[in-house]
mmCIF file of C-alpha atoms in Angstrom:
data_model
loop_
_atom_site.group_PDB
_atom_site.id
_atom_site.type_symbol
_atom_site.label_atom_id
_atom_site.label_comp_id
_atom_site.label_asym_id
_atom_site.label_seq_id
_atom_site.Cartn_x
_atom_site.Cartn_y
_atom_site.Cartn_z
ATOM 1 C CA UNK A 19 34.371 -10.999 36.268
ATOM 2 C CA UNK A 20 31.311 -9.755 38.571
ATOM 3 C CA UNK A 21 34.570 -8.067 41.102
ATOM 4 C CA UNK A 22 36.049 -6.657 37.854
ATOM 5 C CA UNK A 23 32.491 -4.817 36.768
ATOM 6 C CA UNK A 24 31.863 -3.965 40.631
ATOM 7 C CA UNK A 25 35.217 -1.900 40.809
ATOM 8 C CA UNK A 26 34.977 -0.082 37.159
ATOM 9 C CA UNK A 27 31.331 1.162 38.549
ATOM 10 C CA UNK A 28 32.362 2.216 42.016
ATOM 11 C CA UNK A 29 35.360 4.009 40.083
ATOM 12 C CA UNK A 30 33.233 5.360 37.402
ATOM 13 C CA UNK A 31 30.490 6.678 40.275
ATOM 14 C CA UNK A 32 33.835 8.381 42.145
ATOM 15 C CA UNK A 33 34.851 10.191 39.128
ATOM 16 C CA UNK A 34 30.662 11.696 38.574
ATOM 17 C CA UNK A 35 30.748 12.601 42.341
ATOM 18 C CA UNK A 36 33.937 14.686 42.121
ATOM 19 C CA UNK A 37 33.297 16.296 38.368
ATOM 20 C CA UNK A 38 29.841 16.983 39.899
ATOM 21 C CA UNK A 39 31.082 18.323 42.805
ATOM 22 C CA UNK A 40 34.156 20.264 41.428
ATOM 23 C CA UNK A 41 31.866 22.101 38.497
ATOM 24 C CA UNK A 42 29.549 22.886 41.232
ATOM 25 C CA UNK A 43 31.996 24.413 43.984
ATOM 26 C CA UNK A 44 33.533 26.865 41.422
ATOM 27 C CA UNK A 45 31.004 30.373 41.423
ATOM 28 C CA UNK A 46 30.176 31.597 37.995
ATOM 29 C CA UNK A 47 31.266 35.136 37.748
ATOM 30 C CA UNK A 48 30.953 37.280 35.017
ATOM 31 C CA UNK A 49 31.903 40.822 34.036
ATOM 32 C CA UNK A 50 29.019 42.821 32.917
ATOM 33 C CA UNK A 51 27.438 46.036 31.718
ATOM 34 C CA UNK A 52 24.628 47.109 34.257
ATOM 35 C CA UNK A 53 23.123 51.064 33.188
ATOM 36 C CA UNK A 54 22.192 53.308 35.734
ATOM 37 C CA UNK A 55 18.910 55.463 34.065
ATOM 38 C CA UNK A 56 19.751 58.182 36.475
ATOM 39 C CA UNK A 57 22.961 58.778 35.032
ATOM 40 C CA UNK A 58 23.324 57.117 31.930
ATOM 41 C CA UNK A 59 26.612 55.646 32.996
ATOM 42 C CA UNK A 60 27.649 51.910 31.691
ATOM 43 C CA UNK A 61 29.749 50.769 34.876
ATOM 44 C CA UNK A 62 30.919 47.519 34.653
ATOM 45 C CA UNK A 63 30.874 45.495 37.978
ATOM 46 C CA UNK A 64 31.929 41.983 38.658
ATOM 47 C CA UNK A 65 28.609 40.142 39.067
ATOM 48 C CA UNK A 66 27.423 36.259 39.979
ATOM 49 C CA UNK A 67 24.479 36.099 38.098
ATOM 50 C CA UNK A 68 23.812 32.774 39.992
ATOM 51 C CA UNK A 69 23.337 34.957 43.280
ATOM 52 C CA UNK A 70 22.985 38.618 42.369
ATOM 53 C CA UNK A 71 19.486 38.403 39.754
ATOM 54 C CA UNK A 72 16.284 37.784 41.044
ATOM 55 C CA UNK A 73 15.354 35.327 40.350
ATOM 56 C CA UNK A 74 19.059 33.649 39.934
ATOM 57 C CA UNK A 75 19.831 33.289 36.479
ATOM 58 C CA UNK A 76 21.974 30.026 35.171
ATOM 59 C CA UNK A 77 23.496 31.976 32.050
ATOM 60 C CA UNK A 78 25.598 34.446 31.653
ATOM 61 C CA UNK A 79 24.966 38.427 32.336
ATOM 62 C CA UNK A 80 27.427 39.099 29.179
ATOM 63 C CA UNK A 81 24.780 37.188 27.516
ATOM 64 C CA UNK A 82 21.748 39.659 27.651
ATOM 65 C CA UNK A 83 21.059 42.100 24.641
ATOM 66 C CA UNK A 84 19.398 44.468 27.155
ATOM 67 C CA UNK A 85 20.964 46.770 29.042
ATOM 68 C CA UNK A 86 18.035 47.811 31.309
ATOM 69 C CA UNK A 87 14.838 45.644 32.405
ATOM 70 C CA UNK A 88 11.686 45.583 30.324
ATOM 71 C CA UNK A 89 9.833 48.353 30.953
ATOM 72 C CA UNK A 90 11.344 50.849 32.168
ATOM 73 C CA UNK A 91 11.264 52.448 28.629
ATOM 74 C CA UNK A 92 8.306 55.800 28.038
ATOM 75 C CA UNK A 93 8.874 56.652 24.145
ATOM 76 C CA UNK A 94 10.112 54.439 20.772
ATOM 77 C CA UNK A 95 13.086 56.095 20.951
ATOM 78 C CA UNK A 96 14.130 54.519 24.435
ATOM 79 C CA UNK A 97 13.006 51.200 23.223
ATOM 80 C CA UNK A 98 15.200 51.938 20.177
ATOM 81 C CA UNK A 99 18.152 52.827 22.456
ATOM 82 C CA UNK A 100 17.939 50.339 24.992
ATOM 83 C CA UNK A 101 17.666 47.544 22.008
ATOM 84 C CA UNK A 102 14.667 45.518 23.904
ATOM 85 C CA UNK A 103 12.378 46.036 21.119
ATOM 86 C CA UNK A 104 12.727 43.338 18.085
ATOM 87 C CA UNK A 105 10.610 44.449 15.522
ATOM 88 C CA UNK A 106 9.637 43.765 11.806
ATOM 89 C CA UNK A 107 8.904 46.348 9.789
ATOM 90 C CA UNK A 108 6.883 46.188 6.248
ATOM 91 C CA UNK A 109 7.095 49.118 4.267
ATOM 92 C CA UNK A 110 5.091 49.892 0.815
ATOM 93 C CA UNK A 111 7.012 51.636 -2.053
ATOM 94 C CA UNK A 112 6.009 55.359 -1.156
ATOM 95 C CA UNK A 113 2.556 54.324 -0.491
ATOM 96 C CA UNK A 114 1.575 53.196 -4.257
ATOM 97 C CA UNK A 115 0.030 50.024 -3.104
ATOM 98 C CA UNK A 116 3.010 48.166 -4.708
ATOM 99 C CA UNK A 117 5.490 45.692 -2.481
ATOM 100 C CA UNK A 118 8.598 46.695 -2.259
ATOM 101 C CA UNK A 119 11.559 44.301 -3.820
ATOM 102 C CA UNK A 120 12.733 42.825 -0.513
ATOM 103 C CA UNK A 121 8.987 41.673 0.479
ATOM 104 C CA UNK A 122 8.356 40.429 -3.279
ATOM 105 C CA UNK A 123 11.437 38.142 -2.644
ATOM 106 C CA UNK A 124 10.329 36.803 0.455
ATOM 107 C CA UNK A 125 7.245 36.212 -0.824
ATOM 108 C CA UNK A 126 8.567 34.238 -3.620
ATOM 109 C CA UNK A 127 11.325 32.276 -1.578
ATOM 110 C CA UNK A 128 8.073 31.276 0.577
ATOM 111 C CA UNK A 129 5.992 30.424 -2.801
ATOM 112 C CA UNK A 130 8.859 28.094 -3.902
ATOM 113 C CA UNK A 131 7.828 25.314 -1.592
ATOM 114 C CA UNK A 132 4.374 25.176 -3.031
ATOM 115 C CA UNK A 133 6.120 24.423 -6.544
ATOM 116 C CA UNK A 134 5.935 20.344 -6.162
ATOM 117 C CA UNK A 135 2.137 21.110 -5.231
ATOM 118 C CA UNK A 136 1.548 23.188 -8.573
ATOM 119 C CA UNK A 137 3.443 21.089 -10.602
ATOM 120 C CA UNK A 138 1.886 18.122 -9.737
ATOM 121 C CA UNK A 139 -2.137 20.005 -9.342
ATOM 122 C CA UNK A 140 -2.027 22.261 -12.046
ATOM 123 C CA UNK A 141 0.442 20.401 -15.233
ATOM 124 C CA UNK A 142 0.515 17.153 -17.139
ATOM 125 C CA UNK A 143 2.936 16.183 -14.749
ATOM 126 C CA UNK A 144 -0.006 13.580 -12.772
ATOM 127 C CA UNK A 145 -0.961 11.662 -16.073
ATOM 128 C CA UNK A 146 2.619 10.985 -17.412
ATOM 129 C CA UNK A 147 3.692 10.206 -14.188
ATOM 130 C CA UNK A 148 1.050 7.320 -13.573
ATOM 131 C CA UNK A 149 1.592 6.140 -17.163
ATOM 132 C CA UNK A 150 5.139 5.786 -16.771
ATOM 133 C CA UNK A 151 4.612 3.972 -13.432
ATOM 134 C CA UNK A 152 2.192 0.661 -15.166
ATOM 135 C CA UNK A 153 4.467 0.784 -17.872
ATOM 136 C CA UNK A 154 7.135 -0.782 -15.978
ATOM 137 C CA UNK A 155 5.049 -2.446 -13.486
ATOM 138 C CA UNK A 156 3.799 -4.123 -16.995
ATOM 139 C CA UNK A 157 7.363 -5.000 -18.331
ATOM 140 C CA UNK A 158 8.147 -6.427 -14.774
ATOM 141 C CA UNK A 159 10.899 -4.626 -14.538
ATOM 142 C CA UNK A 160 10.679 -3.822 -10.679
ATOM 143 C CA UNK A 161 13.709 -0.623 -10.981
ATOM 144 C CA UNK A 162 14.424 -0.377 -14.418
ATOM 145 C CA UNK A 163 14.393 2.711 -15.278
ATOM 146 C CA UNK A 164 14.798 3.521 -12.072
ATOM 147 C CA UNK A 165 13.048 6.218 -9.905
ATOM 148 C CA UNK A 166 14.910 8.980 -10.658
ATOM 149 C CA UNK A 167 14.962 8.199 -14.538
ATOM 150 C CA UNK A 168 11.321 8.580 -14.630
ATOM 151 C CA UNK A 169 11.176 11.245 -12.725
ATOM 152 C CA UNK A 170 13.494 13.389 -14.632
ATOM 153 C CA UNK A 171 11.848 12.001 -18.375
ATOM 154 C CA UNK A 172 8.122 13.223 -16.498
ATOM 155 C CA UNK A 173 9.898 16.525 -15.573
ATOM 156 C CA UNK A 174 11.120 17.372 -19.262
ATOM 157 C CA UNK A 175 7.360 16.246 -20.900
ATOM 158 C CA UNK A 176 6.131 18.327 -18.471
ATOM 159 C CA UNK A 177 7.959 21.093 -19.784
ATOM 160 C CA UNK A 178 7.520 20.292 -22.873
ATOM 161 C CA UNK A 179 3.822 20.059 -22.979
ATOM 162 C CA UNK A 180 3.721 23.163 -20.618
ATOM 163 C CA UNK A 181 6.136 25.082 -22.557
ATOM 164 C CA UNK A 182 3.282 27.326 -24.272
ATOM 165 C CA UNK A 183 1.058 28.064 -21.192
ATOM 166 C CA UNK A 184 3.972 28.761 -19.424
ATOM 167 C CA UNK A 185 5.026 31.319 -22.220
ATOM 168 C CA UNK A 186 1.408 33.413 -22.575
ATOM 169 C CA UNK A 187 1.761 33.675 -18.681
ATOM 170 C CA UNK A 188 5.212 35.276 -18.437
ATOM 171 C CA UNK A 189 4.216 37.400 -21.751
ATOM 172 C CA UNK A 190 0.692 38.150 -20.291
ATOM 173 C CA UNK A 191 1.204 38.784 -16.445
ATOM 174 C CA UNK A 192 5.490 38.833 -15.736
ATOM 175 C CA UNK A 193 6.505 41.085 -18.240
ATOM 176 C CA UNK A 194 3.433 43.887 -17.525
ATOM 177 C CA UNK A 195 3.443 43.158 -13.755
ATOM 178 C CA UNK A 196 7.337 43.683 -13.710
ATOM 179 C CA UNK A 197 7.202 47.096 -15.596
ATOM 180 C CA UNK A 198 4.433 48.154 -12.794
ATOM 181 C CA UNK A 199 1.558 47.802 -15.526
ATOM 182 C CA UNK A 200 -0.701 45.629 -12.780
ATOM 183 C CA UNK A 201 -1.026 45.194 -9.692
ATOM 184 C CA UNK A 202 -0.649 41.852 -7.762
ATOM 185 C CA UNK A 203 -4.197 40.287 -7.738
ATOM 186 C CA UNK A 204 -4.695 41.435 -11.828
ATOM 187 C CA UNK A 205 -1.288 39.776 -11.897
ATOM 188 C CA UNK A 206 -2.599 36.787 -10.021
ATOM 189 C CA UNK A 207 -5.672 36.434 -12.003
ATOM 190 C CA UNK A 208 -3.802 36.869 -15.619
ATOM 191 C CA UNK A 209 -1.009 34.045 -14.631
ATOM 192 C CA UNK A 210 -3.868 31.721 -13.738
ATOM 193 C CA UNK A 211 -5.802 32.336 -17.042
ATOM 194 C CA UNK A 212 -3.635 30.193 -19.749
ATOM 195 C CA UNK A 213 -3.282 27.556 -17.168
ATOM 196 C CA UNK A 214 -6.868 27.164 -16.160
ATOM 197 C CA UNK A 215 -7.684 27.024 -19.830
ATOM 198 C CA UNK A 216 -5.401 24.184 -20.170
ATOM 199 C CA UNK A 217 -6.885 22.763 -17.133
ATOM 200 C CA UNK A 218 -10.535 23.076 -18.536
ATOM 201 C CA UNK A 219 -9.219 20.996 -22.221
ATOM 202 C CA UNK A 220 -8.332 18.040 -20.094
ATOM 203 C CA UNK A 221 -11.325 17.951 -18.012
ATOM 204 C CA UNK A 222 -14.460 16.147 -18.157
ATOM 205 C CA UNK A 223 -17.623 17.470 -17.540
ATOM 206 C CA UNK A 224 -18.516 15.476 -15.082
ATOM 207 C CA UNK A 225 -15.791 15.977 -13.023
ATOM 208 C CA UNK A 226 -16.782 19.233 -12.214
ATOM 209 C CA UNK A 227 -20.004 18.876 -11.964
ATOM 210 C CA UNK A 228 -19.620 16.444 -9.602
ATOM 211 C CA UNK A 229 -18.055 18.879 -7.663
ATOM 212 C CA UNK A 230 -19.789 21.484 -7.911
ATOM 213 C CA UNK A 231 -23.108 19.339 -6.636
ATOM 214 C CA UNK A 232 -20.992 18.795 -3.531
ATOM 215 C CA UNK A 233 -19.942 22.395 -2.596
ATOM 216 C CA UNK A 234 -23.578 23.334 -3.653
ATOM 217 C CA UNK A 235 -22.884 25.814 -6.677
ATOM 218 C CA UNK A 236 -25.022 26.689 -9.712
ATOM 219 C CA UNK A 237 -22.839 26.166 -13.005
ATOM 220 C CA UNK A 238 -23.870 27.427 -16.175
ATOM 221 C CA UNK A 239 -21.308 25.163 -18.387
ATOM 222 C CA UNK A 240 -18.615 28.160 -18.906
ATOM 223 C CA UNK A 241 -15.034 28.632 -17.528
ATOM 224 C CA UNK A 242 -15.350 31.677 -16.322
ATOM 225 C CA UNK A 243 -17.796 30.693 -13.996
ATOM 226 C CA UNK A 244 -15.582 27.461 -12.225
ATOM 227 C CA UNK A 245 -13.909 28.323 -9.271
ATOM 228 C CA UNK A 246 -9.649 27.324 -8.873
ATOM 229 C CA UNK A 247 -10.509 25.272 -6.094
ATOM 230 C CA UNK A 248 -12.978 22.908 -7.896
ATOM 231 C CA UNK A 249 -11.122 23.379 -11.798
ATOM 232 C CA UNK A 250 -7.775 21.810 -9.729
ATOM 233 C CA UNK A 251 -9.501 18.708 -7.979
ATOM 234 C CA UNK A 252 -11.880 18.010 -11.184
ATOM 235 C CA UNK A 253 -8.331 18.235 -13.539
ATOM 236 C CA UNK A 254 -6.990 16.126 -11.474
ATOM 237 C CA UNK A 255 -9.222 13.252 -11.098
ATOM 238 C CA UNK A 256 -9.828 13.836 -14.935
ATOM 239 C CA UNK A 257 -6.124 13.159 -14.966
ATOM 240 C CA UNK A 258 -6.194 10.113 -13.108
ATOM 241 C CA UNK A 259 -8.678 8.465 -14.693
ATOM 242 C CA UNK A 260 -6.919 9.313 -17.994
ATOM 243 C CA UNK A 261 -3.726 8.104 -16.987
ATOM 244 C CA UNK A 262 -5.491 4.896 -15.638
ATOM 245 C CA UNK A 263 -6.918 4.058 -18.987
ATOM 246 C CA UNK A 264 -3.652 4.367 -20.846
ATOM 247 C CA UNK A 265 -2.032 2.316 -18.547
ATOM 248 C CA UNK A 266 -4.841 -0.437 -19.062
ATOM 249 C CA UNK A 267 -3.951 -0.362 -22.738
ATOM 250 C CA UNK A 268 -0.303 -0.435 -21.759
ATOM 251 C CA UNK A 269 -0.802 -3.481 -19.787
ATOM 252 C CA UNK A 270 -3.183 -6.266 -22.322
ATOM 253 C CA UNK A 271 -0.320 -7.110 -24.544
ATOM 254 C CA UNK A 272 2.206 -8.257 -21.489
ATOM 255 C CA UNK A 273 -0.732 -10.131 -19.703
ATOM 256 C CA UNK A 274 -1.316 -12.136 -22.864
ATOM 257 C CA UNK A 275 2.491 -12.716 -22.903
ATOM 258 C CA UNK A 276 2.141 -13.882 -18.965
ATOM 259 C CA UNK A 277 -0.632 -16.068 -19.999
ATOM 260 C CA UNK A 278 0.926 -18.093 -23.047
ATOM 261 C CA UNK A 279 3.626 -18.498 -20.672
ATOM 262 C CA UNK A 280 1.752 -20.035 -18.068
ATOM 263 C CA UNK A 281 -0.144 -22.380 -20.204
ATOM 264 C CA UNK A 282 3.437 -23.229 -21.534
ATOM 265 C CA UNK A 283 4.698 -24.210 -18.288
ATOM 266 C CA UNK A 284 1.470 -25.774 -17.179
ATOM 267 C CA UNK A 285 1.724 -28.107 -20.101
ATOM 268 C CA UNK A 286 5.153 -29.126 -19.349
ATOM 269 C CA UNK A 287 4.675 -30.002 -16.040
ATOM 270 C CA UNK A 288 6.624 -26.706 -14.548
ATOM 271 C CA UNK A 289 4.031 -25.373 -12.201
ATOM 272 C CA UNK A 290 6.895 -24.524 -9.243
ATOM 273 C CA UNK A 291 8.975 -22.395 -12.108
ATOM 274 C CA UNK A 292 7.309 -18.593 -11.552
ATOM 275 C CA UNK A 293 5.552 -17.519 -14.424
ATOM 276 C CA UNK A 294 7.075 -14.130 -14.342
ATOM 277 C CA UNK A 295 10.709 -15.283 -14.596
ATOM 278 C CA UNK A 296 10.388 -17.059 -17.957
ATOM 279 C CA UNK A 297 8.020 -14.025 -19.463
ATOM 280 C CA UNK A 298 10.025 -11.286 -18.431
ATOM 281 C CA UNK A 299 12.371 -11.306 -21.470
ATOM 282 C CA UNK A 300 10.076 -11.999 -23.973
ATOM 283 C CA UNK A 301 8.466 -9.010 -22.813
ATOM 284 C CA UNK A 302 11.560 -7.066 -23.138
ATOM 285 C CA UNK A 303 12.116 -8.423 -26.433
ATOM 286 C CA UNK A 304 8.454 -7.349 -27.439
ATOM 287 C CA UNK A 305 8.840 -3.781 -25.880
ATOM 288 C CA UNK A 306 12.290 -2.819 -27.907
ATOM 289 C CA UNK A 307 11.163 -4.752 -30.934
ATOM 290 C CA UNK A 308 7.690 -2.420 -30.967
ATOM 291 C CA UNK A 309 9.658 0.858 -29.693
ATOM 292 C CA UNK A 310 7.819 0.789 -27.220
ATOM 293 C CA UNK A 311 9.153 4.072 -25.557
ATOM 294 C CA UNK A 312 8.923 5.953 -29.043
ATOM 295 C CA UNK A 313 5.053 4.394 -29.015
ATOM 296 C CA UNK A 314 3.933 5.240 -25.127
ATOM 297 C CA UNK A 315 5.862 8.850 -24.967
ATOM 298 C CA UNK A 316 4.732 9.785 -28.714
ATOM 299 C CA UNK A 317 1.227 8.572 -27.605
ATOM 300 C CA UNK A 318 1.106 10.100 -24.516
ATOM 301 C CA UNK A 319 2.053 13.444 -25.293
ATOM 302 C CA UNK A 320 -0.223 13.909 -28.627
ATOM 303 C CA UNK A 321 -3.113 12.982 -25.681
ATOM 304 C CA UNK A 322 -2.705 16.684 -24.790
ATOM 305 C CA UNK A 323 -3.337 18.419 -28.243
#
């Protein structure tokens, strides 16, 4: 066996040496375009661009987009010409102070992966979300309704509950901005309105107070005066604790069903049989005899109005 191994490694180190060896003896040669300035001829010349450059090159001269060194250009035009200058160019519509369509789209194809961030900072998306998530950690259900279930369900009550702030924004800033009534930071300022006055309805005082001791800002008690980047983190740790609460509520009537259970099995002399196991229907019997989803969505959402 060791012979066998010795003899497929001396033949497998004989085959690297000669494909090594055979790549390396063949010259790379290449046909290209070299420009003489003084003439402004394109001559094409066989060339070994692993000999002829300085320093060698290990592509190919074919390869280059240049057809003269950097450099050797005096005016924008030569740059232009000899194609060595790769540029971006932003242009405003005539001057108005307006974007143009092409940079409005890449600005919005760039604001599209901030959308999970908004929808999760600025919505009801974070309260449903964590509701949803005891509820079935209180049915002990470990993936039913699964993941994506939930996520979809929090998606739709998100636009449900969002449906009107999201409507006074498009009627307030898209419509006006799109007919060139506004420019962009009246636009940004009138899309943020409806949803910072949602924000403000679901957020405690002393959320934002809290931080606004830590940045060190006066507050008189009035929107207008709370800054997007304490509103957001106060809304959302409004939202937490919110969604914390409900959950608590969510959660009494299933421990008390984990608890008669246990005492159950305690008294019968079942203390290896897992609690869980045994309780687990009964609270799925208690759930769909309650309506439960009808009670913890209906309830949920009316927290918002």
């Amino acid at each position: 066996m060791r012979g066998r191994r010795a003899v497929v490694a001396a033949a497998f180190f004989a085959f690297l040496v000669f494909l090594f060896f055979g790549i390396s003896a063949k010259p790379l040669t290449a046909h290209a375009a070299v420009y003489d300035p003084r003439t402004r001829v394109i001559e094409n010349q066989t060339t070994d661009p692993t000999v002829d450059t300085d320093p060698p090159a290990t592509g190919s001269m074919a390869d280059r987009t240049n057809i003269s060194e950097p450099g050797t250009a005096e005016s924008p035009e030569d740059l232009a010409e000899l194609n060595i200058a790769n540029t971006v160019t932003l242009t405003y519509d005539n001057g108005n102070g307006t974007l143009n369509g092409a940079l409005r789209i890449l600005i919005t194809l760039t604001l599209i992966s901030l959308t999970p961030l908004l929808l999760m900072m600025m919505t009801s998306f974070t309260r449903i979300i964590v509701v949803m998530h005891f509820t079935r950690q209180a049915l002990a259900t470990q993936t039913a309704p699964p993941n994506m279930v939930i996520m979809g369900l929090t998606l739709f009550l998100t636009l449900f509950i969002m449906e009107p702030t999201l409507t006074q924004a498009y009627n307030d800033a898209v419509i006006p901005f799109e007919n060139g009534e506004m420019d962009q930071q009246v636009f940004f300022e009138t899309a943020m309105q409806p949803f910072r006055t949602f924000m403000y309805r679901q957020t405690q005082t002393k959320d934002v107070r809290m931080f606004m001791d830590i940045s060190n800002t006066e507050w008189n008690g009035e929107l207008e005066d709370i800054p997007n980047i304490i509103l957001i983190p106060s809304f959302v740790v409004s939202e937490l604790r919110t969604g914390f609460i409900i959950g608590f509520i969510i959660y009494v009537p299933f421990i008390v069903i984990d608890m008669v259970v246990a005492s159950v099995l305690m008294s019968m002399g079942m203390m290896m049989l897992p609690p869980t196991t045994i309780s687990m229907p009964f609270k799925i019997l208690l759930f769909v005899l309650a309506d439960g989803w009808n009670l913890v969505i209906g309830g949920l959402v009316k927290t918002f109005y």
